[in-house]
Amino acid sequence: MRIYLIAIGQRMPGWVQAGYAEYAARMPAETSLQLIEIPPEKRTRKADLARIAEREAGRLLAATPSGARVVALDARGRMVDTPALAGRLEQWMQDGRDVALWVGGPEGLTDQARAAADWLWSLSPLTFPHPLVRVLVAEQLYRASSIIRNHPYHRA
């Protein structure tokens, strides 16, 4: 099973690239993590932000591998603790379908994008910068896989 982190935004700071790469490299082969960066739409002072969000949502969908389970990261989603995430990851692994994790742009995801998702996941009631979300998601997926494999990384 492959996990695709499909995110709006490119040219992340070095610390984001290094943090994401560190945890992605630690993932076991059976749950490899791959980043797909979607170029953001240009935003101007008079831009129609709703239309921009629609176009970006379409690009997320277009970048999603056929048949993949879609998980949208969204503030309206369900918060889970790490052991519960490990349980979900284990279910996904047993299902065998690839997983596409969507991270929207500055305006977030559209109603249509949320409706297209199989699951809405909220990392926290806090608002995080989009670059940091990449690192948080990669670390939590690695931690969840560590729980599944009884690796000592997760010591709760």
mmCIF file of C-alpha atoms in Angstrom:
data_model
loop_
_atom_site.group_PDB
_atom_site.id
_atom_site.type_symbol
_atom_site.label_atom_id
_atom_site.label_comp_id
_atom_site.label_asym_id
_atom_site.label_seq_id
_atom_site.Cartn_x
_atom_site.Cartn_y
_atom_site.Cartn_z
ATOM 1 C CA MET A 1 0.000 0.000 0.000
ATOM 2 C CA ARG A 2 1.237 3.454 -0.852
ATOM 3 C CA ILE A 3 0.299 6.594 1.020
ATOM 4 C CA TYR A 4 0.305 9.767 -1.055
ATOM 5 C CA LEU A 5 0.446 13.109 0.713
ATOM 6 C CA ILE A 6 -1.038 15.379 -1.953
ATOM 7 C CA ALA A 7 -0.582 18.987 -0.928
ATOM 8 C CA ILE A 8 -1.151 22.391 -2.451
ATOM 9 C CA GLY A 9 2.114 24.318 -2.355
ATOM 10 C CA GLN A 10 5.680 24.086 -3.569
ATOM 11 C CA ARG A 11 9.108 25.408 -2.634
ATOM 12 C CA MET A 12 8.910 24.637 1.055
ATOM 13 C CA PRO A 13 11.602 25.854 3.456
ATOM 14 C CA GLY A 14 14.534 23.517 4.002
ATOM 15 C CA TRP A 15 13.430 22.536 7.500
ATOM 16 C CA VAL A 16 10.070 21.345 6.107
ATOM 17 C CA GLN A 17 11.725 19.309 3.372
ATOM 18 C CA ALA A 18 14.187 17.799 5.858
ATOM 19 C CA GLY A 19 11.512 16.995 8.457
ATOM 20 C CA TYR A 20 9.175 15.408 5.951
ATOM 21 C CA ALA A 21 12.009 13.451 4.304
ATOM 22 C CA GLU A 22 13.219 12.137 7.673
ATOM 23 C CA TYR A 23 9.889 10.530 8.567
ATOM 24 C CA ALA A 24 9.008 9.443 5.032
ATOM 25 C CA ALA A 25 12.325 7.560 4.849
ATOM 26 C CA ARG A 26 11.552 5.795 8.130
ATOM 27 C CA MET A 27 8.239 4.409 6.881
ATOM 28 C CA PRO A 28 8.241 0.658 6.316
ATOM 29 C CA ALA A 29 8.204 -0.551 2.726
ATOM 30 C CA GLU A 30 4.630 -1.848 3.031
ATOM 31 C CA THR A 31 3.368 1.681 3.772
ATOM 32 C CA SER A 32 5.632 3.918 1.729
ATOM 33 C CA LEU A 33 4.890 7.643 1.897
ATOM 34 C CA GLN A 34 5.164 9.783 -1.224
ATOM 35 C CA LEU A 35 4.679 13.545 -1.482
ATOM 36 C CA ILE A 36 2.894 15.036 -4.483
ATOM 37 C CA GLU A 37 3.108 18.813 -4.567
ATOM 38 C CA ILE A 38 0.438 20.721 -6.470
ATOM 39 C CA PRO A 39 1.381 24.227 -7.625
ATOM 40 C CA PRO A 40 -0.876 26.786 -5.946
ATOM 41 C CA GLU A 41 -3.051 29.100 -7.990
ATOM 42 C CA LYS A 42 -1.843 32.664 -8.198
ATOM 43 C CA ARG A 43 -3.557 34.892 -5.671
ATOM 44 C CA THR A 44 -3.947 38.587 -6.298
ATOM 45 C CA ARG A 45 -5.685 41.260 -4.291
ATOM 46 C CA LYS A 46 -8.853 40.931 -6.396
ATOM 47 C CA ALA A 47 -8.735 37.174 -6.872
ATOM 48 C CA ASP A 48 -11.887 35.091 -6.579
ATOM 49 C CA LEU A 49 -10.737 32.893 -3.699
ATOM 50 C CA ALA A 50 -13.700 30.511 -3.928
ATOM 51 C CA ARG A 51 -12.910 29.846 -7.585
ATOM 52 C CA ILE A 52 -9.233 29.356 -6.763
ATOM 53 C CA ALA A 53 -10.148 26.807 -4.087
ATOM 54 C CA GLU A 54 -12.362 24.975 -6.623
ATOM 55 C CA ARG A 55 -9.531 24.777 -9.156
ATOM 56 C CA GLU A 56 -7.080 23.568 -6.510
ATOM 57 C CA ALA A 57 -9.584 20.929 -5.357
ATOM 58 C CA GLY A 58 -9.843 19.727 -8.943
ATOM 59 C CA ARG A 59 -6.066 19.427 -9.110
ATOM 60 C CA LEU A 60 -5.995 17.417 -5.868
ATOM 61 C CA LEU A 61 -8.562 15.045 -7.333
ATOM 62 C CA ALA A 62 -6.675 14.784 -10.629
ATOM 63 C CA ALA A 63 -3.442 13.911 -8.777
ATOM 64 C CA THR A 64 -5.140 11.167 -6.751
ATOM 65 C CA PRO A 65 -4.336 7.648 -7.964
ATOM 66 C CA SER A 66 -7.337 5.750 -9.266
ATOM 67 C CA GLY A 67 -9.048 3.670 -6.590
ATOM 68 C CA ALA A 68 -7.220 5.326 -3.697
ATOM 69 C CA ARG A 69 -8.972 5.964 -0.402
ATOM 70 C CA VAL A 70 -9.189 9.750 0.032
ATOM 71 C CA VAL A 71 -8.515 11.276 3.432
ATOM 72 C CA ALA A 72 -9.009 15.042 3.562
ATOM 73 C CA LEU A 73 -7.188 16.950 6.265
ATOM 74 C CA ASP A 74 -9.732 19.471 7.417
ATOM 75 C CA ALA A 75 -10.603 21.331 10.621
ATOM 76 C CA ARG A 76 -14.147 19.888 10.394
ATOM 77 C CA GLY A 77 -12.787 16.362 10.437
ATOM 78 C CA ARG A 78 -12.511 13.843 13.211
ATOM 79 C CA MET A 79 -9.664 14.103 15.689
ATOM 80 C CA VAL A 80 -8.061 10.830 16.703
ATOM 81 C CA ASP A 81 -5.230 9.978 19.036
ATOM 82 C CA THR A 82 -2.174 8.159 17.772
ATOM 83 C CA PRO A 83 -3.289 4.637 18.792
ATOM 84 C CA ALA A 84 -6.577 5.189 16.936
ATOM 85 C CA LEU A 85 -4.632 6.393 13.895
ATOM 86 C CA ALA A 86 -2.554 3.209 14.120
ATOM 87 C CA GLY A 87 -5.797 1.227 14.077
ATOM 88 C CA ARG A 88 -6.962 3.061 10.969
ATOM 89 C CA LEU A 89 -3.593 2.568 9.286
ATOM 90 C CA GLU A 90 -3.758 -1.141 10.049
ATOM 91 C CA GLN A 91 -7.269 -1.341 8.546
ATOM 92 C CA TRP A 92 -6.067 0.502 5.449
ATOM 93 C CA MET A 93 -3.156 -1.909 5.121
ATOM 94 C CA GLN A 94 -5.503 -4.904 5.344
ATOM 95 C CA ASP A 95 -7.781 -3.307 2.748
ATOM 96 C CA GLY A 96 -4.821 -2.951 0.379
ATOM 97 C CA ARG A 97 -6.003 0.225 -1.339
ATOM 98 C CA ASP A 98 -3.616 3.129 -1.678
ATOM 99 C CA VAL A 99 -4.386 6.159 0.488
ATOM 100 C CA ALA A 100 -4.390 9.779 -0.703
ATOM 101 C CA LEU A 101 -4.108 12.426 2.007
ATOM 102 C CA TRP A 102 -5.281 15.836 0.779
ATOM 103 C CA VAL A 103 -3.915 19.108 2.170
ATOM 104 C CA GLY A 104 -5.668 22.116 0.669
ATOM 105 C CA GLY A 105 -4.352 25.592 0.044
ATOM 106 C CA PRO A 106 -4.758 28.701 2.215
ATOM 107 C CA GLU A 107 -8.546 28.701 1.716
ATOM 108 C CA GLY A 108 -8.801 25.065 2.731
ATOM 109 C CA LEU A 109 -10.909 22.488 0.931
ATOM 110 C CA THR A 110 -14.187 23.104 -0.823
ATOM 111 C CA ASP A 111 -17.457 21.448 0.210
ATOM 112 C CA GLN A 112 -17.185 19.291 -2.921
ATOM 113 C CA ALA A 113 -13.676 18.143 -1.981
ATOM 114 C CA ARG A 114 -14.798 17.252 1.537
ATOM 115 C CA ALA A 115 -17.776 15.340 0.085
ATOM 116 C CA ALA A 116 -15.442 13.374 -2.215
ATOM 117 C CA ALA A 117 -13.328 12.208 0.735
ATOM 118 C CA ASP A 118 -13.779 8.846 2.407
ATOM 119 C CA TRP A 119 -12.740 10.330 5.748
ATOM 120 C CA LEU A 120 -12.176 13.840 7.124
ATOM 121 C CA TRP A 121 -9.229 13.989 9.533
ATOM 122 C CA SER A 122 -8.515 16.919 11.817
ATOM 123 C CA LEU A 123 -5.031 17.060 13.303
ATOM 124 C CA SER A 124 -6.081 19.469 16.051
ATOM 125 C CA PRO A 125 -8.453 22.325 16.823
ATOM 126 C CA LEU A 126 -5.404 24.543 16.327
ATOM 127 C CA THR A 127 -4.633 26.019 12.922
ATOM 128 C CA PHE A 128 -1.244 24.950 11.587
ATOM 129 C CA PRO A 129 0.747 26.448 8.729
ATOM 130 C CA HIS A 130 0.441 24.193 5.696
ATOM 131 C CA PRO A 131 4.192 23.445 5.547
ATOM 132 C CA LEU A 132 4.145 22.206 9.144
ATOM 133 C CA VAL A 133 1.217 19.888 8.369
ATOM 134 C CA ARG A 134 3.466 17.883 6.042
ATOM 135 C CA VAL A 135 5.929 17.194 8.831
ATOM 136 C CA LEU A 136 3.208 16.458 11.414
ATOM 137 C CA VAL A 137 1.402 14.005 9.144
ATOM 138 C CA ALA A 138 4.613 12.203 8.179
ATOM 139 C CA GLU A 139 5.664 11.890 11.832
ATOM 140 C CA GLN A 140 2.243 10.653 12.954
ATOM 141 C CA LEU A 141 2.105 8.071 10.181
ATOM 142 C CA TYR A 142 5.557 6.853 11.165
ATOM 143 C CA ARG A 143 4.512 6.749 14.822
ATOM 144 C CA ALA A 144 1.340 4.830 13.921
ATOM 145 C CA SER A 145 3.355 2.323 11.896
ATOM 146 C CA SER A 146 5.726 1.970 14.864
ATOM 147 C CA ILE A 147 2.785 1.027 17.080
ATOM 148 C CA ILE A 148 1.629 -1.576 14.565
ATOM 149 C CA ARG A 149 5.137 -3.116 14.420
ATOM 150 C CA ASN A 150 5.720 -2.877 18.205
ATOM 151 C CA HIS A 151 8.701 -0.634 17.544
ATOM 152 C CA PRO A 152 9.930 1.297 20.627
ATOM 153 C CA TYR A 153 9.608 4.717 18.911
ATOM 154 C CA HIS A 154 6.139 5.187 20.424
ATOM 155 C CA ARG A 155 6.340 5.060 24.198
ATOM 156 C CA ALA A 156 2.985 6.201 25.527
#
